[in-house]
Amino acid sequence: LKPLDEDIILNSVKKTGKLVVADGSWKFCGFSAEISAMVAEKAFQYLKKPIQRVNLPNVPAPASSELERAYYPNCHDIIKAIKEIL
């Protein structure tokens, strides 16, 4: 996370009014939470839609390959999150 170029993120939010954060971790205490908090603190007034986060489900990681395909976020999950805020 460090160094994090906050200006790039904040300028994008100011320009678009939207934010989607894709993170290969859980929502709680993760990268997406930090980015969301930073934007909420510094650019909340520019948000036109709620922040969308694409993360792992809040359950332990599966051991089988079949369950892994459903567990880990993929490009379709990111596209779905983007469509929700458009």
Short mmCIF file of N, CA, C and O in Angstrom, two decimals:
data_model
loop_
_atom_site.label_atom_id
_atom_site.label_comp_id
_atom_site.label_asym_id
_atom_site.label_seq_id
_atom_site.Cartn_x
_atom_site.Cartn_y
_atom_site.Cartn_z
N LEU A 1 0.80 -1.20 0.00
CA LEU A 1 0.00 0.00 0.00
C LEU A 1 0.84 1.27 0.00
O LEU A 1 0.33 2.33 -0.30
N LYS A 2 2.06 1.15 0.38
CA LYS A 2 2.91 2.33 0.48
C LYS A 2 4.05 2.23 -0.51
O LYS A 2 4.65 1.17 -0.63
N PRO A 3 4.39 3.24 -1.23
CA PRO A 3 3.71 4.53 -1.27
C PRO A 3 2.45 4.46 -2.12
O PRO A 3 2.42 3.77 -3.14
N LEU A 4 1.44 5.14 -1.70
CA LEU A 4 0.16 5.18 -2.41
C LEU A 4 -0.04 6.57 -2.98
O LEU A 4 0.01 7.57 -2.25
N ASP A 5 -0.24 6.64 -4.27
CA ASP A 5 -0.46 7.93 -4.92
C ASP A 5 -1.94 8.30 -4.80
O ASP A 5 -2.76 8.00 -5.67
N GLU A 6 -2.28 8.93 -3.69
CA GLU A 6 -3.67 9.30 -3.42
C GLU A 6 -4.22 10.26 -4.46
O GLU A 6 -5.41 10.21 -4.78
N ASP A 7 -3.38 11.14 -4.98
CA ASP A 7 -3.85 12.15 -5.94
C ASP A 7 -4.47 11.51 -7.19
O ASP A 7 -5.47 12.00 -7.70
N ILE A 8 -3.89 10.43 -7.68
CA ILE A 8 -4.44 9.76 -8.86
C ILE A 8 -5.85 9.25 -8.57
O ILE A 8 -6.77 9.44 -9.37
N ILE A 9 -6.02 8.62 -7.42
CA ILE A 9 -7.32 8.07 -7.05
C ILE A 9 -8.33 9.19 -6.83
O ILE A 9 -9.45 9.15 -7.35
N LEU A 10 -7.94 10.20 -6.07
CA LEU A 10 -8.86 11.30 -5.77
C LEU A 10 -9.24 12.08 -7.02
O LEU A 10 -10.40 12.46 -7.19
N ASN A 11 -8.29 12.31 -7.91
CA ASN A 11 -8.62 13.02 -9.16
C ASN A 11 -9.57 12.22 -10.02
O ASN A 11 -10.46 12.78 -10.67
N SER A 12 -9.41 10.90 -10.03
CA SER A 12 -10.32 10.05 -10.80
C SER A 12 -11.73 10.11 -10.22
O SER A 12 -12.71 10.20 -10.96
N VAL A 13 -11.83 10.07 -8.89
CA VAL A 13 -13.15 10.16 -8.25
C VAL A 13 -13.78 11.52 -8.52
O VAL A 13 -14.97 11.62 -8.81
N LYS A 14 -12.99 12.59 -8.46
CA LYS A 14 -13.52 13.92 -8.74
C LYS A 14 -14.02 14.03 -10.17
O LYS A 14 -15.01 14.68 -10.45
N LYS A 15 -13.31 13.35 -11.08
CA LYS A 15 -13.67 13.41 -12.51
C LYS A 15 -14.92 12.57 -12.82
O LYS A 15 -15.79 13.00 -13.55
N THR A 16 -14.99 11.36 -12.25
CA THR A 16 -16.07 10.43 -12.61
C THR A 16 -17.21 10.39 -11.60
O THR A 16 -18.33 10.02 -11.94
N GLY A 17 -16.91 10.70 -10.33
CA GLY A 17 -17.92 10.60 -9.29
C GLY A 17 -18.17 9.17 -8.84
O GLY A 17 -19.12 8.91 -8.11
N LYS A 18 -17.29 8.25 -9.25
CA LYS A 18 -17.49 6.83 -8.94
C LYS A 18 -16.17 6.17 -8.56
O LYS A 18 -15.10 6.64 -8.92
N LEU A 19 -16.29 5.03 -7.85
CA LEU A 19 -15.09 4.27 -7.47
C LEU A 19 -15.43 2.79 -7.36
O LEU A 19 -16.38 2.42 -6.67
N VAL A 20 -14.65 1.96 -8.04
CA VAL A 20 -14.69 0.51 -7.89
C VAL A 20 -13.29 0.09 -7.47
O VAL A 20 -12.31 0.44 -8.13
N VAL A 21 -13.20 -0.66 -6.38
CA VAL A 21 -11.91 -1.16 -5.90
C VAL A 21 -11.95 -2.69 -5.96
O VAL A 21 -12.80 -3.31 -5.33
N ALA A 22 -11.04 -3.27 -6.74
CA ALA A 22 -10.93 -4.73 -6.83
C ALA A 22 -9.72 -5.15 -6.02
O ALA A 22 -8.61 -4.66 -6.23
N ASP A 23 -9.94 -6.06 -5.08
CA ASP A 23 -8.89 -6.49 -4.16
C ASP A 23 -9.00 -7.99 -3.96
O ASP A 23 -10.09 -8.51 -3.73
N GLY A 24 -7.89 -8.68 -4.06
CA GLY A 24 -7.87 -10.14 -3.91
C GLY A 24 -7.85 -10.58 -2.46
O GLY A 24 -7.32 -11.64 -2.14
N SER A 25 -8.43 -9.80 -1.58
CA SER A 25 -8.46 -10.11 -0.16
C SER A 25 -9.89 -9.91 0.35
O SER A 25 -10.78 -9.55 -0.40
N TRP A 26 -10.09 -10.13 1.65
CA TRP A 26 -11.40 -9.90 2.24
C TRP A 26 -11.65 -8.41 2.40
O TRP A 26 -10.72 -7.61 2.46
N LYS A 27 -12.92 -8.01 2.48
CA LYS A 27 -13.26 -6.59 2.63
C LYS A 27 -12.77 -6.03 3.96
O LYS A 27 -12.29 -4.91 4.03
N PHE A 28 -12.89 -6.80 5.02
CA PHE A 28 -12.57 -6.33 6.36
C PHE A 28 -11.06 -6.12 6.52
O PHE A 28 -10.28 -7.03 6.31
N CYS A 29 -10.68 -4.90 6.85
CA CYS A 29 -9.27 -4.54 7.12
C CYS A 29 -8.35 -4.76 5.93
O CYS A 29 -7.16 -5.00 6.10
N GLY A 30 -8.85 -4.66 4.74
CA GLY A 30 -8.02 -4.88 3.55
C GLY A 30 -7.74 -3.61 2.79
O GLY A 30 -8.08 -2.49 3.20
N PHE A 31 -7.10 -3.79 1.63
CA PHE A 31 -6.74 -2.69 0.76
C PHE A 31 -7.98 -1.91 0.33
O PHE A 31 -7.98 -0.67 0.34
N SER A 32 -9.04 -2.61 -0.03
CA SER A 32 -10.25 -1.91 -0.49
C SER A 32 -10.85 -1.06 0.62
O SER A 32 -11.41 0.00 0.36
N ALA A 33 -10.74 -1.51 1.86
CA ALA A 33 -11.25 -0.72 2.99
C ALA A 33 -10.45 0.56 3.17
O ALA A 33 -11.01 1.63 3.43
N GLU A 34 -9.13 0.46 3.01
CA GLU A 34 -8.28 1.65 3.15
C GLU A 34 -8.54 2.67 2.04
O GLU A 34 -8.63 3.87 2.30
N ILE A 35 -8.66 2.19 0.81
CA ILE A 35 -8.93 3.09 -0.31
C ILE A 35 -10.30 3.74 -0.14
O ILE A 35 -10.47 4.95 -0.33
N SER A 36 -11.29 2.94 0.25
CA SER A 36 -12.63 3.46 0.45
C SER A 36 -12.67 4.51 1.56
O SER A 36 -13.32 5.55 1.42
N ALA A 37 -11.96 4.25 2.65
CA ALA A 37 -11.92 5.20 3.76
C ALA A 37 -11.24 6.50 3.33
O ALA A 37 -11.71 7.60 3.65
N MET A 38 -10.14 6.39 2.59
CA MET A 38 -9.42 7.58 2.13
C MET A 38 -10.31 8.42 1.23
O MET A 38 -10.39 9.65 1.38
N VAL A 39 -11.03 7.80 0.31
CA VAL A 39 -11.92 8.54 -0.58
C VAL A 39 -13.10 9.13 0.20
O VAL A 39 -13.48 10.28 -0.03
N ALA A 40 -13.64 8.39 1.15
CA ALA A 40 -14.74 8.91 1.96
C ALA A 40 -14.31 10.12 2.78
O ALA A 40 -15.08 11.05 2.97
N GLU A 41 -13.07 10.10 3.25
CA GLU A 41 -12.56 11.22 4.05
C GLU A 41 -12.20 12.44 3.20
O GLU A 41 -12.40 13.57 3.63
N LYS A 42 -11.68 12.22 2.00
CA LYS A 42 -11.11 13.33 1.23
C LYS A 42 -11.90 13.73 -0.01
O LYS A 42 -11.63 14.79 -0.57
N ALA A 43 -12.83 12.89 -0.45
CA ALA A 43 -13.55 13.23 -1.69
C ALA A 43 -15.01 12.79 -1.66
O ALA A 43 -15.61 12.56 -2.70
N PHE A 44 -15.58 12.67 -0.47
CA PHE A 44 -16.96 12.19 -0.34
C PHE A 44 -17.93 13.03 -1.15
O PHE A 44 -18.86 12.51 -1.78
N GLN A 45 -17.73 14.32 -1.15
CA GLN A 45 -18.67 15.22 -1.82
C GLN A 45 -18.72 15.01 -3.33
O GLN A 45 -19.66 15.42 -3.99
N TYR A 46 -17.71 14.35 -3.90
CA TYR A 46 -17.68 14.11 -5.34
C TYR A 46 -18.34 12.79 -5.74
O TYR A 46 -18.61 12.57 -6.91
N LEU A 47 -18.60 11.92 -4.79
CA LEU A 47 -19.19 10.61 -5.10
C LEU A 47 -20.66 10.76 -5.50
O LEU A 47 -21.46 11.34 -4.78
N LYS A 48 -20.99 10.22 -6.68
CA LYS A 48 -22.37 10.22 -7.16
C LYS A 48 -23.08 8.91 -6.83
O LYS A 48 -24.31 8.85 -6.83
N LYS A 49 -22.30 7.87 -6.62
CA LYS A 49 -22.82 6.53 -6.31
C LYS A 49 -22.01 5.95 -5.16
O LYS A 49 -20.88 6.36 -4.92
N PRO A 50 -22.55 4.95 -4.46
CA PRO A 50 -21.77 4.30 -3.40
C PRO A 50 -20.53 3.61 -3.98
O PRO A 50 -20.54 3.13 -5.11
N ILE A 51 -19.49 3.55 -3.21
CA ILE A 51 -18.26 2.85 -3.60
C ILE A 51 -18.58 1.36 -3.73
O ILE A 51 -19.26 0.78 -2.89
N GLN A 52 -18.09 0.77 -4.80
CA GLN A 52 -18.25 -0.67 -5.02
C GLN A 52 -16.92 -1.36 -4.74
O GLN A 52 -15.88 -0.92 -5.21
N ARG A 53 -16.95 -2.46 -3.97
CA ARG A 53 -15.74 -3.22 -3.69
C ARG A 53 -15.92 -4.65 -4.16
O ARG A 53 -16.96 -5.27 -3.90
N VAL A 54 -14.92 -5.16 -4.86
CA VAL A 54 -14.91 -6.55 -5.32
C VAL A 54 -13.86 -7.27 -4.49
O VAL A 54 -12.67 -6.99 -4.60
N ASN A 55 -14.31 -8.19 -3.64
CA ASN A 55 -13.43 -8.89 -2.71
C ASN A 55 -13.79 -10.36 -2.62
O ASN A 55 -14.78 -10.80 -3.19
N LEU A 56 -12.97 -11.07 -1.83
CA LEU A 56 -13.27 -12.46 -1.54
C LEU A 56 -14.52 -12.54 -0.67
O LEU A 56 -14.79 -11.62 0.11
N PRO A 57 -15.27 -13.64 -0.77
CA PRO A 57 -16.39 -13.83 0.15
C PRO A 57 -15.86 -13.93 1.58
O PRO A 57 -14.72 -14.32 1.81
N ASN A 58 -16.69 -13.59 2.54
CA ASN A 58 -16.28 -13.60 3.94
C ASN A 58 -16.38 -15.00 4.54
O ASN A 58 -17.09 -15.23 5.52
N VAL A 59 -15.68 -15.93 3.93
CA VAL A 59 -15.62 -17.32 4.39
C VAL A 59 -14.19 -17.83 4.18
O VAL A 59 -13.43 -17.24 3.42
N PRO A 60 -13.81 -18.92 4.85
CA PRO A 60 -12.47 -19.46 4.64
C PRO A 60 -12.25 -19.90 3.19
O PRO A 60 -13.20 -20.28 2.50
N ALA A 61 -11.00 -19.87 2.76
CA ALA A 61 -10.67 -20.27 1.39
C ALA A 61 -10.94 -21.76 1.20
O ALA A 61 -10.62 -22.57 2.06
N PRO A 62 -11.54 -22.13 0.05
CA PRO A 62 -11.85 -23.53 -0.21
C PRO A 62 -10.61 -24.33 -0.60
O PRO A 62 -9.60 -23.77 -1.02
N ALA A 63 -10.72 -25.64 -0.48
CA ALA A 63 -9.60 -26.52 -0.80
C ALA A 63 -9.75 -27.18 -2.18
O ALA A 63 -8.77 -27.63 -2.75
N SER A 64 -10.95 -27.23 -2.72
CA SER A 64 -11.14 -27.89 -4.01
C SER A 64 -11.10 -26.88 -5.15
O SER A 64 -11.50 -25.72 -4.99
N SER A 65 -10.63 -27.33 -6.29
CA SER A 65 -10.51 -26.43 -7.44
C SER A 65 -11.88 -25.95 -7.93
O SER A 65 -12.02 -24.83 -8.41
N GLU A 66 -12.88 -26.79 -7.82
CA GLU A 66 -14.22 -26.40 -8.26
C GLU A 66 -14.76 -25.25 -7.40
O GLU A 66 -15.33 -24.29 -7.92
N LEU A 67 -14.59 -25.34 -6.10
CA LEU A 67 -15.04 -24.27 -5.21
C LEU A 67 -14.20 -23.01 -5.39
O LEU A 67 -14.70 -21.90 -5.24
N GLU A 68 -12.91 -23.17 -5.70
CA GLU A 68 -12.04 -22.01 -5.91
C GLU A 68 -12.53 -21.15 -7.07
O GLU A 68 -12.45 -19.93 -7.01
N ARG A 69 -13.04 -21.77 -8.12
CA ARG A 69 -13.54 -21.01 -9.27
C ARG A 69 -14.70 -20.09 -8.87
O ARG A 69 -14.84 -18.98 -9.39
N ALA A 70 -15.51 -20.52 -7.95
CA ALA A 70 -16.63 -19.69 -7.49
C ALA A 70 -16.20 -18.71 -6.39
O ALA A 70 -16.85 -17.69 -6.20
N TYR A 71 -15.11 -19.00 -5.73
CA TYR A 71 -14.68 -18.21 -4.57
C TYR A 71 -13.91 -16.95 -4.95
O TYR A 71 -14.19 -15.87 -4.44
N TYR A 72 -12.93 -17.08 -5.84
CA TYR A 72 -12.06 -15.95 -6.16
C TYR A 72 -12.72 -14.99 -7.15
O TYR A 72 -13.30 -15.42 -8.14
N PRO A 73 -12.61 -13.67 -6.89
CA PRO A 73 -13.17 -12.70 -7.83
C PRO A 73 -12.49 -12.81 -9.19
O PRO A 73 -11.32 -13.15 -9.29
N ASN A 74 -13.26 -12.53 -10.23
CA ASN A 74 -12.70 -12.58 -11.58
C ASN A 74 -13.18 -11.35 -12.37
O ASN A 74 -13.85 -10.47 -11.83
N CYS A 75 -12.83 -11.31 -13.64
CA CYS A 75 -13.18 -10.15 -14.45
C CYS A 75 -14.69 -9.94 -14.52
O CYS A 75 -15.16 -8.80 -14.58
N HIS A 76 -15.46 -11.01 -14.47
CA HIS A 76 -16.92 -10.86 -14.53
C HIS A 76 -17.46 -10.16 -13.28
O HIS A 76 -18.41 -9.38 -13.36
N ASP A 77 -16.84 -10.43 -12.12
CA ASP A 77 -17.26 -9.76 -10.88
C ASP A 77 -16.94 -8.26 -10.95
O ASP A 77 -17.73 -7.43 -10.48
N ILE A 78 -15.80 -7.92 -11.52
CA ILE A 78 -15.41 -6.52 -11.64
C ILE A 78 -16.34 -5.79 -12.61
O ILE A 78 -16.82 -4.69 -12.33
N ILE A 79 -16.64 -6.42 -13.74
CA ILE A 79 -17.56 -5.83 -14.72
C ILE A 79 -18.94 -5.62 -14.10
O ILE A 79 -19.56 -4.58 -14.30
N LYS A 80 -19.40 -6.59 -13.32
CA LYS A 80 -20.70 -6.47 -12.66
C LYS A 80 -20.71 -5.27 -11.70
O LYS A 80 -21.68 -4.49 -11.68
N ALA A 81 -19.64 -5.08 -10.94
CA ALA A 81 -19.55 -3.95 -10.01
C ALA A 81 -19.54 -2.62 -10.77
O ALA A 81 -20.18 -1.65 -10.34
N ILE A 82 -18.84 -2.58 -11.89
CA ILE A 82 -18.80 -1.35 -12.69
C ILE A 82 -20.19 -1.04 -13.25
O ILE A 82 -20.64 0.10 -13.20
N LYS A 83 -20.88 -2.05 -13.74
CA LYS A 83 -22.22 -1.84 -14.30
C LYS A 83 -23.20 -1.35 -13.24
O LYS A 83 -24.12 -0.60 -13.53
N GLU A 84 -23.00 -1.79 -11.98
CA GLU A 84 -23.90 -1.37 -10.91
C GLU A 84 -23.82 0.12 -10.62
O GLU A 84 -24.80 0.70 -10.16
N ILE A 85 -22.67 0.74 -10.87
CA ILE A 85 -22.56 2.16 -10.57
C ILE A 85 -22.72 3.05 -11.80
O ILE A 85 -22.70 4.27 -11.68
N LEU A 86 -22.89 2.44 -12.96
CA LEU A 86 -23.08 3.25 -14.17
C LEU A 86 -24.51 3.66 -14.37
O LEU A 86 -25.45 3.17 -14.04
#
